[in-house]
Amino acid sequence: MQRYLRPDLLEEAGVEDFDSWAATFGEVVTGIELAPDGGKPRMKSRFAKFKNVPELLRMWHVSADVKTAEDLDLPVPALKAGDDGRRAAEAVVVPGSAALENVVADLVRRAEQLRGGGASKGKENMLTITGEGRAAALDLRLVGADTDETVKLDVAADRIAGIWRDHRDTTYLNPDTQQPHPTPGALQLVFCDLGVPNDEGRFSVYDDLRTKLHERGLPEGSVRFMHEANNDAAKAAMFRAARSGQIAVLIGSTQRMGVGTNVQTRARALHHLDCPWRPADIAQREGRIIRQRNQNPEVEILRYVTEGSFDAYSWQTVTRKAMFIAQMMRGRLDVREIEDIGDAALSYDEVKALATGDPRVMEKAKADSDVNRLERLERAHYRNNDHLRRTVRAAERTGEEITDELRQVDAAVARRTTTRGEAFRAEVWGHPYTSRSDAGRALQDLLRPALTRANRYSAPTDARPVVEIGGHTVTAAVRPAGDDIVAELTLVDVPRGTFTIERSQFLDGDPTGL
């Protein structure tokens, strides 16, 4: 988005390409995930955390003004409190059937064939398996299977009918006159993106749910489909009917009944029969009921999940995306990193755990991951301690050596005599000189035979005193150094007082400089 809105800021910061941006502001996080084919939980690393947040948000806020629901604090109905007193969406868990287990097992087999290259090219892919898995989690008849056991639509119909009976006599105000409306009864919204009505004779979740609701006492005509309204006029008429109590249950998809659906006046409950792919879709769905001018002080949101089905992976995917989005939306300039995921993402994660059939599966996988992480940290802790102990011992030895060197340096400074200007004095091999050039030439002549004879295979000569200068004795040795020969000169009893001069530089260089 920043590349579209303010590419100049990215260029100025030196992060105009995605790799640079990701390395600067993103971080890869490893966590526990369920496999899409229903396999065991696995470790997965994903780009899922922001860092260097103040710098990122300063650039982002140049072109974006982000206001969350918490910032706006609008007068909307509260979620009904659960048994634990927490106001949150309710996860309605539906036991998985034996037929569903068989379908999931077949999905696993097909996914394993894909991994092993056994599937026919072009006829099978993970997207196909994913689609069938989502459909089977909603109703087995969508994938050509069936069962006599209780399924998601049965449970949903029971809950919808129960809420209808509890609120069919509730009176609401006419929004235009603010007087009691003559028609009582609350509205319920049911969202389902799969199994929509069709003219092709295929199984429709919508039709089956309506039949089940009528069997449970809802009057004919009180259950309507958003798909019946094919133009703006028909939509407006259906919205008016929903607001006036003529419709008790309105069923639709995220696309048909999301943005622009204004029916919240009597909306008491919202039901998610399936899980969309994006957190924004869930926000749009739930925004139809958690909305201003809803006359219900409390509302219910129910999310139906089938144990051991693809629902677990679907809610997991939404959880991961919601976590990442919530980080940026809730970002503050006073923190360097953010991974606060918000209540919505936590709720999605709970649904994911319930859909596995046994929430302890996810807890166990998470615990195993934490144990492995802590064991790695423990090993790193001990390695760091060993490294620090070695560092301390080395520093102590270095301190002793430097203290000894300091004593030698102090003594060398005390012995020093000046050689500045006319005060220059030097003895080369016992002969005194007061001229720098003469002393240098004498030193060249003294070491010339040894330097001339030496070759790369010669053994180093013994160091011998050659010069007395400035209160110090200088020794000299000749030795090979790679392909060259060097003269090694040392100030006796002076720490780090050794230096080398290459043969050609020593013999042919300026004697005064030497």
Short mmCIF file of C-alpha atoms in Angstrom, two decimals:
data_model
loop_
_atom_site.label_atom_id
_atom_site.label_comp_id
_atom_site.label_asym_id
_atom_site.label_seq_id
_atom_site.Cartn_x
_atom_site.Cartn_y
_atom_site.Cartn_z
CA MET A 1 0.00 0.00 0.00
CA GLN A 2 2.86 2.38 0.75
CA ARG A 3 4.21 1.80 -2.76
CA TYR A 4 0.90 3.05 -4.19
CA LEU A 5 0.37 5.95 -1.80
CA ARG A 6 3.81 7.35 -1.01
CA PRO A 7 6.60 5.59 -2.93
CA ASP A 8 8.78 8.67 -2.43
CA LEU A 9 8.94 7.99 1.32
CA LEU A 10 10.04 4.41 0.72
CA GLU A 11 12.72 5.58 -1.69
CA GLU A 12 13.91 8.22 0.76
CA ALA A 13 14.20 5.55 3.48
CA GLY A 14 16.02 3.17 1.11
CA VAL A 15 13.34 0.44 1.34
CA GLU A 16 11.60 0.81 -2.03
CA ASP A 17 11.85 -2.93 -2.83
CA PHE A 18 9.95 -5.49 -0.75
CA ASP A 19 13.01 -7.44 0.42
CA SER A 20 14.54 -4.31 1.94
CA TRP A 21 11.22 -3.27 3.47
CA ALA A 22 10.64 -6.73 4.95
CA ALA A 23 14.18 -6.92 6.36
CA THR A 24 13.74 -3.50 7.97
CA PHE A 25 10.20 -3.69 9.33
CA GLY A 26 9.25 -7.39 9.38
CA GLU A 27 10.22 -10.48 11.29
CA VAL A 28 9.66 -14.17 10.59
CA VAL A 29 7.89 -15.94 13.46
CA THR A 30 7.74 -19.71 13.95
CA GLY A 31 4.59 -21.18 15.47
CA ILE A 32 2.35 -24.24 15.66
CA GLU A 33 -0.10 -24.74 12.79
CA LEU A 34 -2.48 -27.47 11.70
CA ALA A 35 -1.85 -29.01 8.30
CA PRO A 36 -4.55 -28.23 5.72
CA ASP A 37 -5.02 -31.94 5.08
CA GLY A 38 -5.94 -32.60 8.70
CA GLY A 39 -2.53 -33.95 9.68
CA LYS A 40 -0.67 -33.40 12.92
CA PRO A 41 0.25 -29.90 14.12
CA ARG A 42 3.50 -28.69 12.59
CA MET A 43 6.03 -25.92 13.02
CA LYS A 44 5.68 -23.19 10.40
CA SER A 45 7.68 -20.00 9.93
CA ARG A 46 5.84 -17.01 8.52
CA PHE A 47 6.34 -13.29 8.07
CA ALA A 48 4.14 -12.31 11.01
CA LYS A 49 5.63 -9.58 13.19
CA PHE A 50 6.52 -5.92 12.86
CA LYS A 51 9.66 -4.23 14.20
CA ASN A 52 11.04 -0.69 14.02
CA VAL A 53 7.44 0.34 14.54
CA PRO A 54 7.85 4.10 15.15
CA GLU A 55 9.64 4.61 11.85
CA LEU A 56 7.13 2.44 9.98
CA LEU A 57 4.08 4.16 11.47
CA ARG A 58 5.46 7.64 10.84
CA MET A 59 5.69 6.82 7.14
CA TRP A 60 2.31 5.06 7.13
CA HIS A 61 0.47 7.87 8.92
CA VAL A 62 1.56 10.39 6.31
CA SER A 63 -1.02 8.86 3.96
CA ALA A 64 -3.27 6.83 6.30
CA ASP A 65 -5.52 7.83 9.20
CA VAL A 66 -6.35 4.63 11.11
CA LYS A 67 -9.26 4.56 13.54
CA THR A 68 -10.29 1.29 15.16
CA ALA A 69 -13.63 0.49 16.80
CA GLU A 70 -11.96 1.07 20.17
CA ASP A 71 -10.88 4.54 19.04
CA LEU A 72 -14.37 5.49 17.83
CA ASP A 73 -16.20 4.00 20.83
CA LEU A 74 -19.56 4.14 19.05
CA PRO A 75 -22.84 3.27 20.83
CA VAL A 76 -23.23 -0.32 19.65
CA PRO A 77 -24.76 -3.35 21.41
CA ALA A 78 -22.58 -5.49 23.64
CA LEU A 79 -21.91 -9.14 23.03
CA LYS A 80 -23.80 -11.50 25.30
CA ALA A 81 -21.64 -12.66 28.20
CA GLY A 82 -20.78 -16.34 28.35
CA ASP A 83 -20.76 -18.65 31.35
CA ASP A 84 -17.30 -17.35 32.24
CA GLY A 85 -18.55 -13.76 32.21
CA ARG A 86 -16.50 -12.86 29.16
CA ARG A 87 -18.24 -11.01 26.34
CA ALA A 88 -17.14 -12.79 23.19
CA ALA A 89 -18.46 -14.71 20.22
CA GLU A 90 -19.61 -18.23 21.11
CA ALA A 91 -17.98 -21.22 19.44
CA VAL A 92 -20.60 -23.90 18.89
CA VAL A 93 -18.79 -27.22 18.55
CA VAL A 94 -20.43 -29.91 16.42
CA PRO A 95 -19.15 -33.49 16.86
CA GLY A 96 -17.60 -34.95 13.73
CA SER A 97 -19.28 -37.98 12.16
CA ALA A 98 -17.72 -41.24 11.04
CA ALA A 99 -18.50 -40.31 7.44
CA LEU A 100 -16.60 -37.03 7.89
CA GLU A 101 -13.60 -38.94 9.24
CA ASN A 102 -13.60 -41.01 6.06
CA VAL A 103 -13.75 -37.90 3.88
CA VAL A 104 -10.92 -36.24 5.81
CA ALA A 105 -8.86 -39.44 5.57
CA ASP A 106 -9.36 -39.40 1.80
CA LEU A 107 -8.26 -35.75 1.71
CA VAL A 108 -5.13 -36.67 3.64
CA ARG A 109 -4.40 -39.52 1.21
CA ARG A 110 -4.81 -37.22 -1.79
CA ALA A 111 -2.61 -34.56 -0.20
CA GLU A 112 0.10 -37.15 0.47
CA GLN A 113 -0.09 -38.24 -3.15
CA LEU A 114 0.42 -34.63 -4.20
CA ARG A 115 3.49 -34.36 -1.98
CA GLY A 116 4.87 -37.56 -3.41
CA GLY A 117 4.08 -36.64 -7.01
CA GLY A 118 1.51 -39.42 -7.38
CA ALA A 119 -1.43 -37.29 -8.49
CA SER A 120 -2.15 -36.69 -12.17
CA LYS A 121 -0.84 -33.36 -13.33
CA GLY A 122 -3.55 -30.76 -13.86
CA LYS A 123 -6.32 -32.84 -12.27
CA GLU A 124 -5.50 -32.42 -8.59
CA ASN A 125 -4.04 -29.66 -6.46
CA MET A 126 -4.16 -28.43 -2.89
CA LEU A 127 -6.73 -25.79 -3.81
CA THR A 128 -9.15 -28.56 -4.88
CA ILE A 129 -8.50 -30.47 -1.66
CA THR A 130 -8.90 -27.30 0.36
CA GLY A 131 -12.23 -26.47 -1.27
CA GLU A 132 -13.60 -29.94 -0.66
CA GLY A 133 -12.35 -29.85 2.91
CA ARG A 134 -14.16 -26.58 3.62
CA ALA A 135 -17.34 -27.92 1.99
CA ALA A 136 -17.22 -31.19 3.96
CA ALA A 137 -16.80 -29.26 7.21
CA LEU A 138 -20.07 -27.47 6.42
CA ASP A 139 -22.10 -30.40 5.06
CA LEU A 140 -21.01 -33.74 3.62
CA ARG A 141 -23.65 -33.55 0.92
CA LEU A 142 -21.63 -30.79 -0.73
CA VAL A 143 -18.95 -33.40 -1.54
CA GLY A 144 -21.26 -36.26 -2.45
CA ALA A 145 -21.32 -37.97 0.96
CA ASP A 146 -23.96 -38.21 3.67
CA THR A 147 -24.54 -39.30 7.24
CA ASP A 148 -27.47 -39.97 9.57
CA GLU A 149 -25.61 -38.43 12.51
CA THR A 150 -26.20 -34.91 13.79
CA VAL A 151 -24.43 -32.38 11.56
CA LYS A 152 -23.70 -28.67 11.64
CA LEU A 153 -26.99 -27.63 10.02
CA ASP A 154 -28.98 -29.60 12.61
CA VAL A 155 -27.20 -27.86 15.47
CA ALA A 156 -27.49 -24.45 13.80
CA ALA A 157 -31.21 -24.96 13.17
CA ASP A 158 -31.75 -25.87 16.82
CA ARG A 159 -29.93 -22.75 18.03
CA ILE A 160 -31.65 -20.44 15.53
CA ALA A 161 -35.07 -21.82 16.40
CA GLY A 162 -34.35 -21.49 20.11
CA ILE A 163 -33.35 -17.84 19.78
CA TRP A 164 -36.44 -17.22 17.60
CA ARG A 165 -38.75 -18.65 20.28
CA ASP A 166 -37.05 -16.58 23.00
CA HIS A 167 -37.44 -13.30 21.10
CA ARG A 168 -40.46 -13.71 18.81
CA ASP A 169 -42.57 -11.55 21.12
CA THR A 170 -39.96 -8.84 21.66
CA THR A 171 -41.30 -5.41 20.70
CA TYR A 172 -39.19 -2.89 18.82
CA LEU A 173 -39.67 0.78 18.00
CA ASN A 174 -40.52 2.07 14.58
CA PRO A 175 -37.35 4.00 13.59
CA ASP A 176 -39.44 6.65 11.82
CA THR A 177 -42.00 7.37 14.57
CA GLN A 178 -40.13 6.08 17.63
CA GLN A 179 -43.38 4.34 18.60
CA PRO A 180 -43.75 0.59 19.27
CA HIS A 181 -43.91 -1.30 15.99
CA PRO A 182 -47.03 -3.45 15.63
CA THR A 183 -45.01 -6.45 14.44
CA PRO A 184 -42.88 -8.06 17.18
CA GLY A 185 -39.96 -10.43 16.76
CA ALA A 186 -36.18 -10.24 16.45
CA LEU A 187 -34.07 -10.78 13.34
CA GLN A 188 -31.28 -13.32 12.96
CA LEU A 189 -28.59 -13.19 10.30
CA VAL A 190 -26.99 -16.39 8.97
CA PHE A 191 -23.82 -16.15 6.90
CA CYS A 192 -22.72 -18.97 4.62
CA ASP A 193 -20.48 -18.61 1.54
CA LEU A 194 -20.82 -22.25 0.44
CA GLY A 195 -23.85 -24.24 -0.72
CA VAL A 196 -25.71 -21.15 -1.95
CA PRO A 197 -29.04 -21.46 -3.82
CA ASN A 198 -28.71 -22.66 -7.40
CA ASP A 199 -30.83 -23.69 -10.38
CA GLU A 200 -28.66 -26.69 -11.27
CA GLY A 201 -30.21 -29.22 -8.90
CA ARG A 202 -27.13 -29.32 -6.65
CA PHE A 203 -27.52 -29.56 -2.88
CA SER A 204 -28.13 -26.15 -1.29
CA VAL A 205 -27.28 -25.49 2.34
CA TYR A 206 -29.70 -22.56 2.28
CA ASP A 207 -32.68 -24.67 1.22
CA ASP A 208 -31.89 -27.42 3.70
CA LEU A 209 -31.50 -24.98 6.59
CA ARG A 210 -34.82 -23.28 5.72
CA THR A 211 -36.56 -26.66 5.67
CA LYS A 212 -35.10 -27.56 9.07
CA LEU A 213 -36.18 -24.19 10.51
CA HIS A 214 -39.75 -24.63 9.26
CA GLU A 215 -39.78 -28.10 10.82
CA ARG A 216 -38.83 -26.44 14.13
CA GLY A 217 -41.75 -24.03 14.05
CA LEU A 218 -40.66 -20.96 12.10
CA PRO A 219 -43.54 -19.77 9.89
CA GLU A 220 -43.45 -20.01 6.13
CA GLY A 221 -42.07 -16.83 4.61
CA SER A 222 -40.13 -15.86 7.75
CA VAL A 223 -36.88 -17.36 6.43
CA ARG A 224 -35.53 -15.51 3.41
CA PHE A 225 -32.41 -15.66 1.26
CA MET A 226 -30.43 -12.56 0.33
CA HIS A 227 -29.90 -14.21 -3.05
CA GLU A 228 -33.59 -13.64 -3.84
CA ALA A 229 -32.87 -9.90 -4.28
CA ASN A 230 -31.20 -9.48 -7.67
CA ASN A 231 -31.33 -5.69 -7.97
CA ASP A 232 -31.13 -2.60 -5.77
CA ALA A 233 -34.90 -2.20 -5.52
CA ALA A 234 -35.36 -5.80 -4.42
CA LYS A 235 -32.56 -5.42 -1.87
CA ALA A 236 -34.11 -2.27 -0.43
CA ALA A 237 -37.47 -4.03 -0.11
CA MET A 238 -35.88 -7.00 1.64
CA PHE A 239 -34.02 -4.69 4.03
CA ARG A 240 -37.30 -2.95 4.92
CA ALA A 241 -38.95 -6.30 5.55
CA ALA A 242 -36.09 -7.34 7.82
CA ARG A 243 -36.27 -4.09 9.79
CA SER A 244 -40.06 -4.30 10.17
CA GLY A 245 -40.21 -7.82 11.61
CA GLN A 246 -41.55 -9.58 8.51
CA ILE A 247 -38.34 -11.64 8.27
CA ALA A 248 -37.14 -13.69 11.25
CA VAL A 249 -34.05 -15.23 9.62
CA LEU A 250 -32.09 -13.74 6.72
CA ILE A 251 -29.52 -16.03 5.12
CA GLY A 252 -26.80 -14.76 2.81
CA SER A 253 -23.16 -14.82 1.80
CA THR A 254 -20.47 -12.33 2.75
CA GLN A 255 -20.57 -10.84 -0.72
CA ARG A 256 -24.37 -10.50 -0.91
CA MET A 257 -25.06 -9.53 2.73
CA GLY A 258 -21.87 -7.77 3.80
CA VAL A 259 -21.06 -4.17 2.92
CA GLY A 260 -24.16 -1.96 2.63
CA THR A 261 -26.59 -4.25 4.42
CA ASN A 262 -28.57 -2.02 6.79
CA VAL A 263 -30.87 -4.36 8.75
CA GLN A 264 -29.51 -4.02 12.27
CA THR A 265 -32.63 -2.53 13.92
CA ARG A 266 -33.89 -5.89 15.28
CA ALA A 267 -30.77 -8.01 14.77
CA ARG A 268 -30.42 -10.21 17.84
CA ALA A 269 -28.09 -13.01 16.69
CA LEU A 270 -25.59 -13.65 13.92
CA HIS A 271 -24.50 -17.14 12.87
CA HIS A 272 -21.28 -18.07 11.01
CA LEU A 273 -21.94 -21.43 9.36
CA ASP A 274 -18.54 -21.38 7.64
CA CYS A 275 -15.30 -19.46 8.01
CA PRO A 276 -14.26 -17.01 5.28
CA TRP A 277 -10.64 -16.59 4.29
CA ARG A 278 -10.14 -13.01 5.45
CA PRO A 279 -10.57 -11.36 8.85
CA ALA A 280 -12.10 -8.40 6.99
CA ASP A 281 -14.92 -10.68 5.84
CA ILE A 282 -15.67 -11.65 9.43
CA ALA A 283 -15.54 -7.99 10.43
CA GLN A 284 -18.00 -7.15 7.64
CA ARG A 285 -20.32 -9.97 8.66
CA GLU A 286 -20.33 -9.02 12.33
CA GLY A 287 -20.59 -5.35 11.43
CA ARG A 288 -24.17 -6.06 10.33
CA ILE A 289 -25.21 -6.63 13.95
CA ILE A 290 -22.65 -4.80 16.10
CA ARG A 291 -23.83 -1.55 14.65
CA GLN A 292 -25.36 1.77 15.66
CA ARG A 293 -29.16 1.97 15.90
CA ASN A 294 -29.47 -1.68 16.83
CA GLN A 295 -32.23 -1.63 19.46
CA ASN A 296 -30.99 -4.78 21.21
CA PRO A 297 -28.72 -3.93 24.18
CA GLU A 298 -27.05 -7.34 23.81
CA VAL A 299 -26.48 -9.52 20.76
CA GLU A 300 -25.13 -13.00 20.14
CA ILE A 301 -22.55 -14.12 17.60
CA LEU A 302 -22.26 -17.87 17.08
CA ARG A 303 -19.47 -19.55 15.14
CA TYR A 304 -20.16 -23.18 14.23
CA VAL A 305 -17.18 -25.50 13.97
CA THR A 306 -17.08 -29.22 13.26
CA GLU A 307 -14.61 -31.29 15.23
CA GLY A 308 -11.87 -32.96 13.25
CA SER A 309 -12.74 -31.05 10.09
CA PHE A 310 -11.24 -28.41 7.84
CA ASP A 311 -12.78 -25.76 10.11
CA ALA A 312 -9.63 -25.93 12.26
CA TYR A 313 -7.38 -24.91 9.36
CA SER A 314 -9.83 -22.22 8.20
CA TRP A 315 -10.02 -20.55 11.59
CA GLN A 316 -6.25 -20.92 11.98
CA THR A 317 -5.70 -19.07 8.71
CA VAL A 318 -8.01 -16.26 9.82
CA THR A 319 -6.22 -16.15 13.18
CA ARG A 320 -2.83 -15.70 11.54
CA LYS A 321 -4.05 -12.95 9.24
CA ALA A 322 -5.95 -11.18 12.03
CA MET A 323 -2.85 -11.20 14.22
CA PHE A 324 -0.76 -9.52 11.54
CA ILE A 325 -3.41 -6.92 10.68
CA ALA A 326 -4.18 -6.12 14.32
CA GLN A 327 -0.50 -5.39 14.93
CA MET A 328 -0.49 -2.53 12.44
CA MET A 329 -3.94 -1.22 13.37
CA ARG A 330 -3.03 -1.15 17.06
CA GLY A 331 0.53 0.09 16.51
CA ARG A 332 1.89 2.78 18.81
CA LEU A 333 4.86 5.07 18.40
CA ASP A 334 6.23 4.20 21.85
CA VAL A 335 7.12 0.56 21.12
CA ARG A 336 9.84 -0.89 18.90
CA GLU A 337 8.06 -4.18 18.15
CA ILE A 338 4.39 -5.17 18.11
CA GLU A 339 2.61 -8.49 18.22
CA ASP A 340 -0.46 -7.59 20.29
CA ILE A 341 -3.15 -9.46 18.39
CA GLY A 342 -6.32 -8.16 20.00
CA ASP A 343 -9.44 -9.92 21.31
CA ALA A 344 -10.76 -10.90 17.88
CA ALA A 345 -7.66 -12.86 16.92
CA LEU A 346 -7.62 -14.58 20.29
CA SER A 347 -11.22 -15.59 19.77
CA TYR A 348 -10.43 -17.02 16.35
CA ASP A 349 -7.59 -19.03 17.90
CA GLU A 350 -9.93 -20.52 20.48
CA VAL A 351 -12.30 -21.61 17.74
CA LYS A 352 -9.41 -23.22 15.88
CA ALA A 353 -8.45 -25.22 18.96
CA LEU A 354 -12.02 -26.38 19.52
CA ALA A 355 -12.35 -27.49 15.91
CA THR A 356 -9.50 -29.96 16.26
CA GLY A 357 -11.84 -32.15 18.28
CA ASP A 358 -9.55 -32.04 21.29
CA PRO A 359 -8.11 -28.64 22.22
CA ARG A 360 -5.37 -30.46 24.12
CA VAL A 361 -3.84 -31.44 20.77
CA MET A 362 -2.95 -27.82 20.10
CA GLU A 363 -1.96 -27.30 23.73
CA LYS A 364 0.36 -30.32 23.56
CA ALA A 365 1.94 -29.16 20.31
CA LYS A 366 2.39 -25.67 21.74
CA ALA A 367 3.88 -27.10 24.94
CA ASP A 368 6.30 -29.27 22.95
CA SER A 369 7.35 -26.22 20.97
CA ASP A 370 7.86 -24.21 24.17
CA VAL A 371 9.91 -27.02 25.71
CA ASN A 372 12.15 -27.23 22.65
CA ARG A 373 12.55 -23.46 22.61
CA LEU A 374 13.40 -23.35 26.32
CA GLU A 375 15.88 -26.21 25.94
CA ARG A 376 17.60 -24.31 23.14
CA LEU A 377 17.68 -21.22 25.34
CA GLU A 378 19.11 -23.27 28.20
CA ARG A 379 21.87 -24.64 26.00
CA ALA A 380 22.58 -21.16 24.70
CA HIS A 381 22.65 -19.90 28.29
CA TYR A 382 25.30 -22.45 29.29
CA ARG A 383 27.29 -21.79 26.12
CA ASN A 384 27.19 -18.08 26.83
CA ASN A 385 28.30 -18.67 30.42
CA ASP A 386 31.25 -20.80 29.24
CA HIS A 387 32.13 -18.14 26.68
CA LEU A 388 31.95 -15.42 29.33
CA ARG A 389 34.15 -17.43 31.71
CA ARG A 390 36.73 -17.88 28.95
CA THR A 391 36.44 -14.20 28.14
CA VAL A 392 37.00 -13.27 31.79
CA ARG A 393 40.08 -15.54 32.04
CA ALA A 394 41.48 -14.14 28.81
CA ALA A 395 40.81 -10.59 29.99
CA GLU A 396 42.55 -11.31 33.29
CA ARG A 397 45.60 -12.66 31.45
CA THR A 398 45.54 -9.68 29.11
CA GLY A 399 45.28 -7.35 32.11
CA GLU A 400 48.34 -8.96 33.72
CA GLU A 401 50.27 -8.72 30.46
CA ILE A 402 49.30 -5.09 29.94
CA THR A 403 50.21 -4.26 33.56
CA ASP A 404 53.64 -5.82 32.99
CA GLU A 405 54.00 -3.94 29.71
CA LEU A 406 53.06 -0.72 31.46
CA ARG A 407 55.90 -1.21 33.95
CA GLN A 408 58.31 -1.80 31.07
CA VAL A 409 57.02 1.29 29.25
CA ASP A 410 57.46 3.42 32.37
CA ALA A 411 61.03 2.17 32.71
CA ALA A 412 61.71 2.79 29.00
CA VAL A 413 60.38 6.34 29.27
CA ALA A 414 62.66 6.93 32.25
CA ARG A 415 65.72 5.75 30.20
CA ARG A 416 64.89 7.92 27.22
CA THR A 417 67.22 10.76 26.20
CA THR A 418 66.45 13.34 23.56
CA THR A 419 67.74 13.06 19.98
CA ARG A 420 66.09 16.23 18.70
CA GLY A 421 68.05 18.54 16.39
CA GLU A 422 71.68 19.00 17.38
CA ALA A 423 71.27 16.64 20.34
CA PHE A 424 71.32 13.61 18.05
CA ARG A 425 73.73 10.90 19.24
CA ALA A 426 73.98 7.27 18.13
CA GLU A 427 76.48 4.43 18.34
CA VAL A 428 76.50 1.91 15.51
CA TRP A 429 78.48 -1.20 16.37
CA GLY A 430 80.42 0.84 18.96
CA HIS A 431 81.18 3.82 16.70
CA PRO A 432 79.63 7.17 17.74
CA TYR A 433 77.82 9.38 15.22
CA THR A 434 76.25 12.82 15.47
CA SER A 435 74.87 12.84 11.92
CA ARG A 436 71.70 10.96 11.10
CA SER A 437 72.78 10.20 7.57
CA ASP A 438 76.16 8.87 8.72
CA ALA A 439 74.56 6.70 11.37
CA GLY A 440 72.02 5.35 8.87
CA ARG A 441 74.70 4.61 6.28
CA ALA A 442 76.80 2.79 8.89
CA LEU A 443 73.79 0.63 9.82
CA GLN A 444 73.18 -0.19 6.13
CA ASP A 445 76.81 -1.24 5.73
CA LEU A 446 76.69 -3.33 8.90
CA LEU A 447 73.70 -5.43 7.81
CA ARG A 448 74.40 -5.44 4.05
CA PRO A 449 76.40 -8.75 4.02
CA ALA A 450 73.70 -10.65 5.94
CA LEU A 451 70.88 -9.15 3.88
CA THR A 452 72.69 -9.86 0.61
CA ARG A 453 73.46 -13.50 1.46
CA ALA A 454 70.01 -14.38 2.76
CA ASN A 455 67.39 -16.10 0.60
CA ARG A 456 63.93 -17.47 1.18
CA TYR A 457 65.34 -20.74 2.52
CA SER A 458 67.83 -19.16 4.94
CA ALA A 459 67.43 -19.56 8.67
CA PRO A 460 66.90 -16.34 10.67
CA THR A 461 70.09 -14.86 12.12
CA ASP A 462 70.42 -14.29 15.83
CA ALA A 463 69.38 -10.89 17.10
CA ARG A 464 72.44 -8.84 18.10
CA PRO A 465 72.83 -5.31 19.43
CA VAL A 466 73.68 -2.93 16.60
CA VAL A 467 72.65 0.59 17.72
CA GLU A 468 72.57 2.60 20.93
CA ILE A 469 70.27 5.59 20.47
CA GLY A 470 68.18 7.85 22.73
CA GLY A 471 69.03 5.79 25.80
CA HIS A 472 67.94 2.52 24.20
CA THR A 473 69.60 -0.49 22.62
CA VAL A 474 68.44 -1.70 19.21
CA THR A 475 69.03 -5.30 18.12
CA ALA A 476 68.87 -6.54 14.54
CA ALA A 477 68.18 -9.90 12.89
CA VAL A 478 67.78 -10.93 9.26
CA ARG A 479 65.07 -13.44 8.28
CA PRO A 480 62.96 -14.54 5.31
CA ALA A 481 59.40 -13.17 5.08
CA GLY A 482 57.55 -14.95 2.29
CA ASP A 483 59.36 -14.20 -0.96
CA ASP A 484 61.27 -11.31 0.58
CA ILE A 485 64.04 -10.77 3.14
CA VAL A 486 63.57 -8.36 6.02
CA ALA A 487 65.66 -6.72 8.68
CA GLU A 488 63.94 -7.09 12.05
CA LEU A 489 64.83 -4.27 14.43
CA THR A 490 63.87 -4.36 18.13
CA LEU A 491 64.00 -1.81 20.94
CA VAL A 492 65.30 -3.91 23.85
CA ASP A 493 62.99 -4.02 26.90
CA VAL A 494 60.31 -1.97 25.17
CA PRO A 495 56.94 -3.73 24.77
CA ARG A 496 55.81 -4.12 21.15
CA GLY A 497 59.01 -2.41 20.07
CA THR A 498 59.79 -4.64 17.06
CA PHE A 499 59.41 -3.50 13.46
CA THR A 500 60.61 -4.86 10.12
CA ILE A 501 62.06 -3.22 7.00
CA GLU A 502 62.19 -4.96 3.62
CA ARG A 503 65.67 -5.65 2.24
CA SER A 504 65.42 -3.31 -0.76
CA GLN A 505 64.03 -0.49 1.38
CA PHE A 506 66.71 -1.02 4.01
CA LEU A 507 69.70 -1.15 1.63
CA ASP A 508 68.55 1.35 -1.02
CA GLY A 509 66.50 3.76 1.05
CA ASP A 510 67.49 7.17 2.41
CA PRO A 511 70.00 6.55 5.26
CA THR A 512 68.80 9.70 7.04
CA GLY A 513 65.27 8.31 7.26
CA LEU A 514 66.63 4.98 8.42
#
